[in-house]
Amino acid sequence: MSPNTWVIEMPTQKARAHPFPRRISPYRTPSRDAFTRDPPAMGPSPPLKNHDHPVFEDIRTIMSVLKASGLMPIYEQVSSYEVGPPTKTNEFYSFFVRGVVHALTIFNIYSLFTPNSAQLFYSYRETDNVNQWIELLLCILTYTLTVFVCARNTKNMLRIMNEILELDEEVRRQFGANLNQDFGFSVKFLVGIAASQAYIIVLKIYAVQGVITSTSYILLAFYAIQNGLTATYIVFASALLRIVYIRFHFINQLLNGYTYGPQQKRKGGGRRRQRDNINSYPNPNSNPAIMEHFPEDSLFIYRMHNKLLRIYKGINDCCNLILVSFLGYSFYTVTTNCYNLFVQITAKGMVSPNILQWCLAWLCLHVSLLALLSRSCGLTTREANATSQILARVYAKCREYKNMIDKFLTKSIKQEVQFTAYGFFAIDNSTLFKIFSAVTTYLVILIQFKQLEDSKVEDPVPEQT
Amino acid sequence: MFRPSGSGFRQRMAGLTLKGALYASWILGVFPFTYDSWTRKLHRSKWLMAYGLVLNAAFILLVVTNDTESETPMKMEVFHRNALAEQINGIHDVQSLSMVSLVLLRAFWKSGDIERTLNELLDLQHRHFRHYSLEECRGFDRSVLIKGVAVILEIISMLILELGMSPNFSRQLFVGVTSLCFMLLAVLLGATHFHLAVMFIYRYVWIVNRELLRLVNNLANGETVESARVDYLLDLYHRLLELSDRLASIYDYQMVLVMISFLLANVLGIYFFIIYSITLNNELDLRSVVFFQALIINMLDFWLSIEACDLAERTARQTSTILKLFNDIEQLDEMVERSISDFALFCTHRRLRFHHCGLFYVNYDMGFRMAITSFLYLLFLIQFDYRNL
């Protein structure tokens, strides 16, 4: 619902994208205040910059995995700051992969409901089998939903990427800053996901008695792939959020330069900041002459902030449903695995190392994913909300620009941005806590059920008439 | 107001749904107003009210006297197995009947307020929003359509549930089922009125948003904008918020009761289903399918009532986002800037939210919590009587 209205209303927004460069450009002459704002090193002709500088270099690995699995469009790079829709062949490839995935899903569901898969469910208790079954179904559901939502949001995703690139270009033109950062975490997570899935498969294969049929192999492999890709998508969403976070952070740093002036002395003279590290951005502080750039900078920052909020909301709209189902699935998995661990530990004499490892692998995977997701969301949200706080500090500092700051502040009162899971709840650091408290509650309920079940077995109720 | 908002298929269908709701409400006596096309106002009619009261009282009486529902074999089986289920079912029956009578009574009692609110909506439509094109507001058409479909589905599933479960058809059963359906329809239509009013408010807020966006674009393109325009929009917005508050206060008890009974029905439905299929080891057959579709439709309807409010709330939240776009306009006229600030401050202090009985805001957040809570209650219910399961 929300994305639609937003999209309907937004086309008008595109019209206004044009005036900005025009308005800004007069100030961007090289003669401008030498010590902070030199013109970008490669200067006035970024469009001439070739295609050998691929966009989204920092999250390349994860992008290629998602592209190969049909979750992301295989976009064409038009220029350094624009991506175009995929070519027909590539589009067909994504389409084909998604078709194969759906076919496999149907096959899996079919074999789940027939005795084909019986050998994979081997557990001692009947409830455990039901649990695993539900877990499998939830996994299938989550992945299918991911594929569907990704297919539907292809255009939105490209739009978001273009918006990020456009914003980068503007930042580069204005400040010469290159907002790239190391996204090593995404690669580490990818490796971790692959390793844990492989480990889980091996564990499962060892646990099954007898000869494993090919159907079971397919089931297991596809199950691992589904899990892995869903997890990869979550890492990708976190990486996107991290990208947005870096931009918000850049803006805030910029504003910060206007706040605490007198006590700090400008370091590093008129040198430029390093290209790859926004943190070394020198504060244009203290000097009263600096303040005179505040009006135009503030306009730029306000515009950036609006655009970033739009991107942020766009990402939220794209991932909404996927996040809800992933969180649900993850919650369920964590709960059942905790429960299994509990059962294993309390049952005396029959501790099986296989199940213990299996549970621990799942727990590690899901807990780390949840932590990553909530941390990225929390960081970005905090940074987005911090802008008005920093501006409020500038407010106290200079009287002559109070009007400009007022403009922003009046519109930010009580307007906290939030990254929500379909409006159900906000995802930030507190989500992790909430999920774990819910896990505890359900764990207690499950354990109570187990006790009830045991007592029912021990002392059977007299048969009713 | 009930004219279709455009010539497209969807718009025409939405218009048809609106008309259908209007005529059905007149026939069932839950809309005791007459429309004066000269003054463009609704008038409360005593005769229609009396008609509605008598008719609905007759329905309730017929339902009470012709209650054959609990004799269906499936229920008998369940109740025989689980006495707790029978007790809860009894409570639920009493609750539903009292809910129906309270909802209808309150609708008649508050009809004066409803009349004034609807007249104001009509007035707004005629004076201010008549000139704007409504075609692009897809959320409105879709939501109205889905609500209409949900009401029809609800009735159909009720019919299937009642007729499909009973082994012996008698005159008493038919009378009971027919009156039950009419009674249900009356209540659902009462809830639909609120839903539709919320949708109209949503559409107007949406138009205000669009106008604001247009203003920003004009400014960004270097055109001038009069501050009176912004003030006018603010005035409209203010009136819309006022209206929404009044609407929420008129319909609060009804909506809370309707929601509670939906939730109860869902929890109990799943509970009975569990007893029937798992405890009694019945195979999944046609009857459970019938049962299942009733549950799903019930949930759908419950979710729709939340979605409408959430849609309106989200749209109103966008207003502040749009106002932020005015931030980076250079050389904004001082008057315009002041008006925009006024608007922004107004948005921060008053928001479009539907607050029922001072108990809760209706939005997705609350809907999610309700769903979680009902799941927990289901668990407790199962645990409570686990030995009997």
PDB file of C-alpha atoms in Angstrom, chain B residues 123-311:
ATOM      1  CA  ASP B 123     -19.954  19.702   2.440  1.00  0.00           C
ATOM      2  CA  LEU B 124     -16.185  19.282   2.175  1.00  0.00           C
ATOM      3  CA  GLN B 125     -16.621  17.159  -0.891  1.00  0.00           C
ATOM      4  CA  HIS B 126     -18.918  19.604  -2.588  1.00  0.00           C
ATOM      5  CA  ARG B 127     -17.149  22.820  -1.730  1.00  0.00           C
ATOM      6  CA  HIS B 128     -13.505  21.929  -1.829  1.00  0.00           C
ATOM      7  CA  PHE B 129     -12.676  18.572  -3.253  1.00  0.00           C
ATOM      8  CA  ARG B 130     -15.119  18.484  -6.125  1.00  0.00           C
ATOM      9  CA  HIS B 131     -12.623  20.075  -8.487  1.00  0.00           C
ATOM     10  CA  TYR B 132      -9.757  17.723  -7.966  1.00  0.00           C
ATOM     11  CA  SER B 133      -9.376  14.679 -10.072  1.00  0.00           C
ATOM     12  CA  LEU B 134      -9.768  11.574  -8.002  1.00  0.00           C
ATOM     13  CA  GLU B 135      -8.765   9.009 -10.543  1.00  0.00           C
ATOM     14  CA  GLU B 136      -5.253   8.441  -9.345  1.00  0.00           C
ATOM     15  CA  CYS B 137      -6.161   7.612  -5.792  1.00  0.00           C
ATOM     16  CA  ARG B 138      -5.949   3.882  -6.260  1.00  0.00           C
ATOM     17  CA  GLY B 139      -5.746   3.063  -2.581  1.00  0.00           C
ATOM     18  CA  PHE B 140      -9.281   4.315  -2.116  1.00  0.00           C
ATOM     19  CA  ASP B 141     -10.814   2.297  -4.916  1.00  0.00           C
ATOM     20  CA  ARG B 142      -8.965  -0.826  -4.007  1.00  0.00           C
ATOM     21  CA  SER B 143      -9.770  -0.636  -0.352  1.00  0.00           C
ATOM     22  CA  VAL B 144     -13.453   0.030  -0.965  1.00  0.00           C
ATOM     23  CA  LEU B 145     -13.633  -2.843  -3.420  1.00  0.00           C
ATOM     24  CA  ILE B 146     -11.881  -5.286  -1.123  1.00  0.00           C
ATOM     25  CA  LYS B 147     -14.117  -4.310   1.751  1.00  0.00           C
ATOM     26  CA  GLY B 148     -17.197  -4.919  -0.373  1.00  0.00           C
ATOM     27  CA  VAL B 149     -15.890  -8.289  -1.467  1.00  0.00           C
ATOM     28  CA  ALA B 150     -14.993  -9.176   2.123  1.00  0.00           C
ATOM     29  CA  VAL B 151     -18.513  -8.425   3.347  1.00  0.00           C
ATOM     30  CA  ILE B 152     -20.035 -10.574   0.613  1.00  0.00           C
ATOM     31  CA  LEU B 153     -17.556 -13.369   1.309  1.00  0.00           C
ATOM     32  CA  GLU B 154     -18.325 -13.156   4.984  1.00  0.00           C
ATOM     33  CA  ILE B 155     -22.027 -13.685   4.339  1.00  0.00           C
ATOM     34  CA  ILE B 156     -21.396 -16.513   1.903  1.00  0.00           C
ATOM     35  CA  SER B 157     -19.039 -18.293   4.283  1.00  0.00           C
ATOM     36  CA  MET B 158     -21.612 -17.910   7.055  1.00  0.00           C
ATOM     37  CA  LEU B 159     -24.219 -19.532   4.822  1.00  0.00           C
ATOM     38  CA  ILE B 160     -21.882 -22.367   3.873  1.00  0.00           C
ATOM     39  CA  LEU B 161     -20.894 -22.887   7.467  1.00  0.00           C
ATOM     40  CA  GLU B 162     -24.457 -23.043   8.726  1.00  0.00           C
ATOM     41  CA  LEU B 163     -25.995 -25.037   5.913  1.00  0.00           C
ATOM     42  CA  GLY B 164     -23.005 -27.275   5.288  1.00  0.00           C
ATOM     43  CA  MET B 165     -22.796 -28.439   8.873  1.00  0.00           C
ATOM     44  CA  SER B 166     -26.418 -29.291   9.442  1.00  0.00           C
ATOM     45  CA  PRO B 167     -27.630 -32.706   8.489  1.00  0.00           C
ATOM     46  CA  ASN B 168     -31.343 -32.084   8.580  1.00  0.00           C
ATOM     47  CA  PHE B 169     -32.925 -29.152   6.843  1.00  0.00           C
ATOM     48  CA  SER B 170     -35.991 -27.830   8.522  1.00  0.00           C
ATOM     49  CA  ARG B 171     -38.069 -24.687   8.317  1.00  0.00           C
ATOM     50  CA  GLN B 172     -36.716 -23.591  11.646  1.00  0.00           C
ATOM     51  CA  LEU B 173     -33.168 -23.878  10.395  1.00  0.00           C
ATOM     52  CA  PHE B 174     -33.886 -21.772   7.339  1.00  0.00           C
ATOM     53  CA  VAL B 175     -35.578 -19.049   9.367  1.00  0.00           C
ATOM     54  CA  GLY B 176     -32.725 -19.058  11.823  1.00  0.00           C
ATOM     55  CA  VAL B 177     -30.024 -18.971   9.182  1.00  0.00           C
ATOM     56  CA  THR B 178     -31.715 -16.256   7.155  1.00  0.00           C
ATOM     57  CA  SER B 179     -32.220 -14.008  10.128  1.00  0.00           C
ATOM     58  CA  LEU B 180     -28.684 -14.719  11.299  1.00  0.00           C
ATOM     59  CA  CYS B 181     -27.331 -13.664   7.929  1.00  0.00           C
ATOM     60  CA  PHE B 182     -29.366 -10.473   7.901  1.00  0.00           C
ATOM     61  CA  MET B 183     -28.276  -9.681  11.421  1.00  0.00           C
ATOM     62  CA  LEU B 184     -24.650 -10.271  10.491  1.00  0.00           C
ATOM     63  CA  LEU B 185     -25.051  -8.155   7.390  1.00  0.00           C
ATOM     64  CA  ALA B 186     -26.508  -5.305   9.443  1.00  0.00           C
ATOM     65  CA  VAL B 187     -23.536  -5.367  11.806  1.00  0.00           C
ATOM     66  CA  LEU B 188     -21.010  -5.667   9.006  1.00  0.00           C
ATOM     67  CA  LEU B 189     -22.633  -2.759   7.210  1.00  0.00           C
ATOM     68  CA  GLY B 190     -22.401  -0.712  10.377  1.00  0.00           C
ATOM     69  CA  ALA B 191     -18.680  -1.441  10.503  1.00  0.00           C
ATOM     70  CA  THR B 192     -18.412  -0.751   6.786  1.00  0.00           C
ATOM     71  CA  HIS B 193     -19.800   2.755   7.299  1.00  0.00           C
ATOM     72  CA  PHE B 194     -16.862   3.566   9.520  1.00  0.00           C
ATOM     73  CA  HIS B 195     -14.487   1.949   7.065  1.00  0.00           C
ATOM     74  CA  LEU B 196     -15.862   3.979   4.175  1.00  0.00           C
ATOM     75  CA  ALA B 197     -15.778   7.221   6.117  1.00  0.00           C
ATOM     76  CA  VAL B 198     -12.137   6.562   6.965  1.00  0.00           C
ATOM     77  CA  MET B 199     -11.443   5.888   3.311  1.00  0.00           C
ATOM     78  CA  PHE B 200     -13.036   9.182   2.309  1.00  0.00           C
ATOM     79  CA  ILE B 201     -10.869  11.001   4.812  1.00  0.00           C
ATOM     80  CA  TYR B 202      -7.877   9.145   3.474  1.00  0.00           C
ATOM     81  CA  ARG B 203      -8.690  10.272  -0.019  1.00  0.00           C
ATOM     82  CA  TYR B 204      -8.987  13.899   1.007  1.00  0.00           C
ATOM     83  CA  VAL B 205      -5.701  13.795   2.904  1.00  0.00           C
ATOM     84  CA  TRP B 206      -4.164  12.212  -0.132  1.00  0.00           C
ATOM     85  CA  ILE B 207      -5.411  15.111  -2.261  1.00  0.00           C
ATOM     86  CA  VAL B 208      -3.971  17.625   0.189  1.00  0.00           C
ATOM     87  CA  ASN B 209      -0.640  15.812  -0.050  1.00  0.00           C
ATOM     88  CA  ARG B 210      -0.735  15.909  -3.789  1.00  0.00           C
ATOM     89  CA  GLU B 211      -1.455  19.607  -3.800  1.00  0.00           C
ATOM     90  CA  LEU B 212       1.438  20.232  -1.430  1.00  0.00           C
ATOM     91  CA  LEU B 213       3.740  18.266  -3.703  1.00  0.00           C
ATOM     92  CA  ARG B 214       2.553  20.319  -6.622  1.00  0.00           C
ATOM     93  CA  LEU B 215       3.411  23.475  -4.697  1.00  0.00           C
ATOM     94  CA  VAL B 216       6.913  22.211  -3.967  1.00  0.00           C
ATOM     95  CA  ASN B 217       7.415  21.443  -7.612  1.00  0.00           C
ATOM     96  CA  ASN B 218       6.239  24.861  -8.620  1.00  0.00           C
ATOM     97  CA  LEU B 219       8.634  26.445  -6.175  1.00  0.00           C
ATOM     98  CA  ALA B 220      11.507  24.281  -7.339  1.00  0.00           C
ATOM     99  CA  ASN B 221      10.821  25.312 -10.892  1.00  0.00           C
ATOM    100  CA  GLY B 222      11.136  28.899  -9.887  1.00  0.00           C
ATOM    101  CA  GLU B 223       7.461  29.783  -9.960  1.00  0.00           C
ATOM    102  CA  THR B 224       5.866  31.728  -7.165  1.00  0.00           C
ATOM    103  CA  VAL B 225       3.361  30.283  -4.799  1.00  0.00           C
ATOM    104  CA  GLU B 226       0.882  32.222  -2.747  1.00  0.00           C
ATOM    105  CA  SER B 227       0.883  31.642   0.948  1.00  0.00           C
ATOM    106  CA  ALA B 228      -2.909  31.714   0.906  1.00  0.00           C
ATOM    107  CA  ARG B 229      -2.790  28.447  -0.984  1.00  0.00           C
ATOM    108  CA  VAL B 230      -0.860  26.764   1.806  1.00  0.00           C
ATOM    109  CA  ASP B 231      -3.150  28.268   4.409  1.00  0.00           C
ATOM    110  CA  TYR B 232      -6.141  26.957   2.522  1.00  0.00           C
ATOM    111  CA  LEU B 233      -4.667  23.467   2.500  1.00  0.00           C
ATOM    112  CA  LEU B 234      -3.882  23.733   6.174  1.00  0.00           C
ATOM    113  CA  ASP B 235      -7.465  24.705   6.858  1.00  0.00           C
ATOM    114  CA  LEU B 236      -8.723  21.704   4.936  1.00  0.00           C
ATOM    115  CA  TYR B 237      -6.282  19.457   6.729  1.00  0.00           C
ATOM    116  CA  HIS B 238      -7.408  20.808  10.043  1.00  0.00           C
ATOM    117  CA  ARG B 239     -11.035  20.117   9.235  1.00  0.00           C
ATOM    118  CA  LEU B 240     -10.201  16.614   8.094  1.00  0.00           C
ATOM    119  CA  LEU B 241      -8.425  15.858  11.327  1.00  0.00           C
ATOM    120  CA  GLU B 242     -11.324  17.243  13.288  1.00  0.00           C
ATOM    121  CA  LEU B 243     -13.696  15.036  11.336  1.00  0.00           C
ATOM    122  CA  SER B 244     -11.573  11.962  11.862  1.00  0.00           C
ATOM    123  CA  ASP B 245     -11.547  12.567  15.608  1.00  0.00           C
ATOM    124  CA  ARG B 246     -15.294  12.901  15.650  1.00  0.00           C
ATOM    125  CA  LEU B 247     -15.716   9.782  13.577  1.00  0.00           C
ATOM    126  CA  ALA B 248     -13.476   7.786  15.852  1.00  0.00           C
ATOM    127  CA  SER B 249     -15.399   8.932  18.904  1.00  0.00           C
ATOM    128  CA  ILE B 250     -18.754   8.068  17.342  1.00  0.00           C
ATOM    129  CA  TYR B 251     -17.731   4.619  16.248  1.00  0.00           C
ATOM    130  CA  ASP B 252     -15.355   3.702  19.048  1.00  0.00           C
ATOM    131  CA  TYR B 253     -17.522   1.254  21.003  1.00  0.00           C
ATOM    132  CA  GLN B 254     -18.869  -0.355  17.872  1.00  0.00           C
ATOM    133  CA  MET B 255     -15.448  -0.916  16.372  1.00  0.00           C
ATOM    134  CA  VAL B 256     -13.945  -2.195  19.602  1.00  0.00           C
ATOM    135  CA  LEU B 257     -16.800  -4.655  20.026  1.00  0.00           C
ATOM    136  CA  VAL B 258     -16.638  -5.801  16.440  1.00  0.00           C
ATOM    137  CA  MET B 259     -12.875  -6.280  16.674  1.00  0.00           C
ATOM    138  CA  ILE B 260     -13.131  -8.198  19.924  1.00  0.00           C
ATOM    139  CA  SER B 261     -15.712 -10.547  18.509  1.00  0.00           C
ATOM    140  CA  PHE B 262     -13.627 -11.095  15.382  1.00  0.00           C
ATOM    141  CA  LEU B 263     -10.621 -11.948  17.504  1.00  0.00           C
ATOM    142  CA  LEU B 264     -12.630 -14.229  19.773  1.00  0.00           C
ATOM    143  CA  ALA B 265     -14.167 -15.977  16.806  1.00  0.00           C
ATOM    144  CA  ASN B 266     -10.727 -16.573  15.332  1.00  0.00           C
ATOM    145  CA  VAL B 267      -9.205 -17.937  18.527  1.00  0.00           C
ATOM    146  CA  LEU B 268     -12.182 -20.166  19.265  1.00  0.00           C
ATOM    147  CA  GLY B 269     -12.398 -21.294  15.678  1.00  0.00           C
ATOM    148  CA  ILE B 270      -8.818 -22.501  15.682  1.00  0.00           C
ATOM    149  CA  TYR B 271      -9.333 -24.105  19.072  1.00  0.00           C
ATOM    150  CA  PHE B 272     -12.370 -26.072  17.917  1.00  0.00           C
ATOM    151  CA  PHE B 273     -10.521 -26.990  14.796  1.00  0.00           C
ATOM    152  CA  ILE B 274      -7.644 -28.391  16.809  1.00  0.00           C
ATOM    153  CA  ILE B 275      -9.987 -30.409  19.003  1.00  0.00           C
ATOM    154  CA  TYR B 276     -11.876 -31.659  16.010  1.00  0.00           C
ATOM    155  CA  SER B 277      -8.982 -32.614  13.783  1.00  0.00           C
ATOM    156  CA  ILE B 278      -6.206 -33.597  16.174  1.00  0.00           C
ATOM    157  CA  THR B 279      -7.869 -34.819  19.327  1.00  0.00           C
ATOM    158  CA  LEU B 280     -10.729 -36.612  17.672  1.00  0.00           C
ATOM    159  CA  ASN B 281      -8.417 -37.866  14.930  1.00  0.00           C
ATOM    160  CA  ASN B 282     -10.729 -36.854  12.164  1.00  0.00           C
ATOM    161  CA  GLU B 283      -9.346 -36.864   8.676  1.00  0.00           C
ATOM    162  CA  LEU B 284      -9.245 -33.563   6.882  1.00  0.00           C
ATOM    163  CA  ASP B 285     -12.388 -33.545   4.830  1.00  0.00           C
ATOM    164  CA  LEU B 286     -14.759 -31.133   3.187  1.00  0.00           C
ATOM    165  CA  ARG B 287     -16.134 -29.945   6.478  1.00  0.00           C
ATOM    166  CA  SER B 288     -12.794 -28.834   7.737  1.00  0.00           C
ATOM    167  CA  VAL B 289     -12.227 -26.990   4.484  1.00  0.00           C
ATOM    168  CA  VAL B 290     -15.519 -25.184   5.049  1.00  0.00           C
ATOM    169  CA  PHE B 291     -14.420 -24.371   8.523  1.00  0.00           C
ATOM    170  CA  PHE B 292     -11.049 -23.199   7.375  1.00  0.00           C
ATOM    171  CA  GLN B 293     -12.340 -20.789   4.754  1.00  0.00           C
ATOM    172  CA  ALA B 294     -14.602 -19.206   7.367  1.00  0.00           C
ATOM    173  CA  LEU B 295     -11.551 -18.609   9.541  1.00  0.00           C
ATOM    174  CA  ILE B 296      -9.531 -17.107   6.739  1.00  0.00           C
ATOM    175  CA  ILE B 297     -12.293 -14.780   5.656  1.00  0.00           C
ATOM    176  CA  ASN B 298     -12.778 -13.718   9.239  1.00  0.00           C
ATOM    177  CA  MET B 299      -9.113 -12.857   9.543  1.00  0.00           C
ATOM    178  CA  LEU B 300      -9.195 -11.005   6.255  1.00  0.00           C
ATOM    179  CA  ASP B 301     -12.071  -8.856   7.402  1.00  0.00           C
ATOM    180  CA  PHE B 302     -10.402  -8.147  10.707  1.00  0.00           C
ATOM    181  CA  TRP B 303      -7.227  -7.136   8.954  1.00  0.00           C
ATOM    182  CA  LEU B 304      -9.103  -4.880   6.537  1.00  0.00           C
ATOM    183  CA  SER B 305     -10.565  -2.874   9.365  1.00  0.00           C
ATOM    184  CA  ILE B 306      -7.049  -2.279  10.645  1.00  0.00           C
ATOM    185  CA  GLU B 307      -5.592  -1.628   7.248  1.00  0.00           C
ATOM    186  CA  ALA B 308      -7.996   1.190   6.456  1.00  0.00           C
ATOM    187  CA  CYS B 309      -6.985   3.125   9.545  1.00  0.00           C
ATOM    188  CA  ASP B 310      -3.328   2.401   8.975  1.00  0.00           C
ATOM    189  CA  LEU B 311      -3.542   3.610   5.383  1.00  0.00           C
TER     190      LEU B 311
END
